[in-house]
PDB file of C-alpha atoms and ligand atoms in Angstrom:
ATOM      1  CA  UNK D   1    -101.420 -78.792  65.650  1.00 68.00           C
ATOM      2  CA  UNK D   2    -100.386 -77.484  62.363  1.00 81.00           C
ATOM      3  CA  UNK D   3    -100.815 -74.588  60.286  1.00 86.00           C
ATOM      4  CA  UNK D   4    -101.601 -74.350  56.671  1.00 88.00           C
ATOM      5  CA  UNK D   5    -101.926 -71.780  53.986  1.00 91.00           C
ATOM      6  CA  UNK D   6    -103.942 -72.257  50.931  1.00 93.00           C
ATOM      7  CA  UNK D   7    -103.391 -70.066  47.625  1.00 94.00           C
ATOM      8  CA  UNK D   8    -105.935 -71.766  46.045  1.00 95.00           C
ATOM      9  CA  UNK D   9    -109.244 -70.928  48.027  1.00 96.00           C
ATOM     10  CA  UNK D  10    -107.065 -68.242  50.269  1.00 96.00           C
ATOM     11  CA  UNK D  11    -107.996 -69.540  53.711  1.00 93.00           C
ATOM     12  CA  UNK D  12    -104.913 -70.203  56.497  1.00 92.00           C
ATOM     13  CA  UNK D  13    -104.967 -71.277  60.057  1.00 90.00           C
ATOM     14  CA  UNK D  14    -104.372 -74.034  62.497  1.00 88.00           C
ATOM     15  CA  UNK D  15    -105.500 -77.394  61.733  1.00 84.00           C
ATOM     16  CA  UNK D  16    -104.784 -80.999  63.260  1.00 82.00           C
ATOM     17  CA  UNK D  17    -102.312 -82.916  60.987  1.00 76.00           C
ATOM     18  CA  UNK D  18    -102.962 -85.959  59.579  1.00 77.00           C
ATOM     19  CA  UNK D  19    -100.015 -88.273  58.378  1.00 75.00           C
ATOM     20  CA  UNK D  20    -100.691 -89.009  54.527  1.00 79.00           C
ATOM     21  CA  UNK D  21    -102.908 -86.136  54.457  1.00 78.00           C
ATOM     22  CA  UNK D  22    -101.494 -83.385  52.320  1.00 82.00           C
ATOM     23  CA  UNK D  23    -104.533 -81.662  50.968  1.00 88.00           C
ATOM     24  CA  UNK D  24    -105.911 -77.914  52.253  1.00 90.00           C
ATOM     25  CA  UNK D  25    -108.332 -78.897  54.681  1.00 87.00           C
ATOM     26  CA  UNK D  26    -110.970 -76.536  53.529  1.00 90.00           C
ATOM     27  CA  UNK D  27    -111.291 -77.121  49.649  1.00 94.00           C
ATOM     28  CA  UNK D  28    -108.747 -79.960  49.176  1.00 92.00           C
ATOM     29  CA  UNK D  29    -106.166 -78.168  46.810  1.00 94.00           C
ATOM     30  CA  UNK D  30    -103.007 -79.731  46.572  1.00 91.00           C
ATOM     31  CA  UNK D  31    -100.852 -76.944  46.607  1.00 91.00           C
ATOM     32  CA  UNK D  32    -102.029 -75.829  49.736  1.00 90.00           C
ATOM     33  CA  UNK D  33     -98.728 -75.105  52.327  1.00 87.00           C
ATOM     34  CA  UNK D  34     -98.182 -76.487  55.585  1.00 83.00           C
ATOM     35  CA  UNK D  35     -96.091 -75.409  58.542  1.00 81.00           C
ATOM     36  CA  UNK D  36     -95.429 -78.577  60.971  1.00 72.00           C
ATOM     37  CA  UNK D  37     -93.312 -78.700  63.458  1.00 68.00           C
ATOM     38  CA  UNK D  38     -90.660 -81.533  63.302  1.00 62.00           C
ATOM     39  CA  UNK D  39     -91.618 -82.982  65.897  1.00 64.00           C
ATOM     40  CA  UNK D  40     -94.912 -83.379  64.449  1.00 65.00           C
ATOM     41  CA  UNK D  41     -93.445 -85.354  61.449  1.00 69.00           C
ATOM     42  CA  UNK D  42     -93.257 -89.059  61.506  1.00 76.00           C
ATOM     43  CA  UNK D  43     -89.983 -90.030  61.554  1.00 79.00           C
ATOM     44  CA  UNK D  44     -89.828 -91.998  58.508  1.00 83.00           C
ATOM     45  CA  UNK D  45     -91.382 -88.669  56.369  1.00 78.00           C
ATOM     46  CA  UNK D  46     -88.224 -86.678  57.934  1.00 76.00           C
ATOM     47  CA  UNK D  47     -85.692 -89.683  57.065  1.00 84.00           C
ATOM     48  CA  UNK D  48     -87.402 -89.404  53.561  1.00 85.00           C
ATOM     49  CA  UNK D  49     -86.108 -85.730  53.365  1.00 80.00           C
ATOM     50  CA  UNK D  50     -82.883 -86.118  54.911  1.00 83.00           C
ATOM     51  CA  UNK D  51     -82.491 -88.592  52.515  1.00 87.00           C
ATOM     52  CA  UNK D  52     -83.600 -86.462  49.507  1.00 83.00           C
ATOM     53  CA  UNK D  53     -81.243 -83.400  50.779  1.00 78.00           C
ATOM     54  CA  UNK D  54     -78.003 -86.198  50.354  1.00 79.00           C
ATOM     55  CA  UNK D  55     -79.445 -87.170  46.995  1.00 74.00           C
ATOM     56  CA  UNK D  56     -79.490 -83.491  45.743  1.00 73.00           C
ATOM     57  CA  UNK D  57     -75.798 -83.044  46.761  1.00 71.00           C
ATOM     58  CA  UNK D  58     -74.549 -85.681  45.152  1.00 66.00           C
ATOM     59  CA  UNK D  59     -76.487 -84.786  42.212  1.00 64.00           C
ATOM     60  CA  UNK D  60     -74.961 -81.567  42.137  1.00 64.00           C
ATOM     61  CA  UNK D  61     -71.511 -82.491  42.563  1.00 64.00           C
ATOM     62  CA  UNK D  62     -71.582 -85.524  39.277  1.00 63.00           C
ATOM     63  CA  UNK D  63     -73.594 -82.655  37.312  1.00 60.00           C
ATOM     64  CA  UNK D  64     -70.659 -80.173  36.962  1.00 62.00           C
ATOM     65  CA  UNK D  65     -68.968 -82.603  34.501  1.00 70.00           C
TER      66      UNK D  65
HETATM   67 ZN1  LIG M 101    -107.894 -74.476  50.118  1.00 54.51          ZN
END
């Protein structure tokens, strides 16, 4: 289980996560927000943000020039 928060139609709860799936579950906004545990994450999704975090530092580090 998962939880999710949805400024768009205002609703929040639990919900059953879906890999892929990144839509509110009630009206299908986009910007909805989810809460997942880690654990819950396929690996390769977490990999993908690990990956994204070393990205940003290097970023940060060539930008200063
Ligand atoms: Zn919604």
């Amino acid at each position: 289980m998962a939880r999710f928060r949805c400024p768009a139609c205002g609703q929040k709860g639990d919900f059953v996560y879906q890999a892929g799936r990144h839509e509110c579950p009630r009206c299908g906004s986009t910007d909805v927000q989810f809460a997942l545990g880690i654990e819950e994450l396929p690996d390769e999704f977490v990999e993908m943000l690990l990956r994204a975090e070393r990205l940003d530092d290097e970023t940060d580090e060539t930008s200063e020039d």
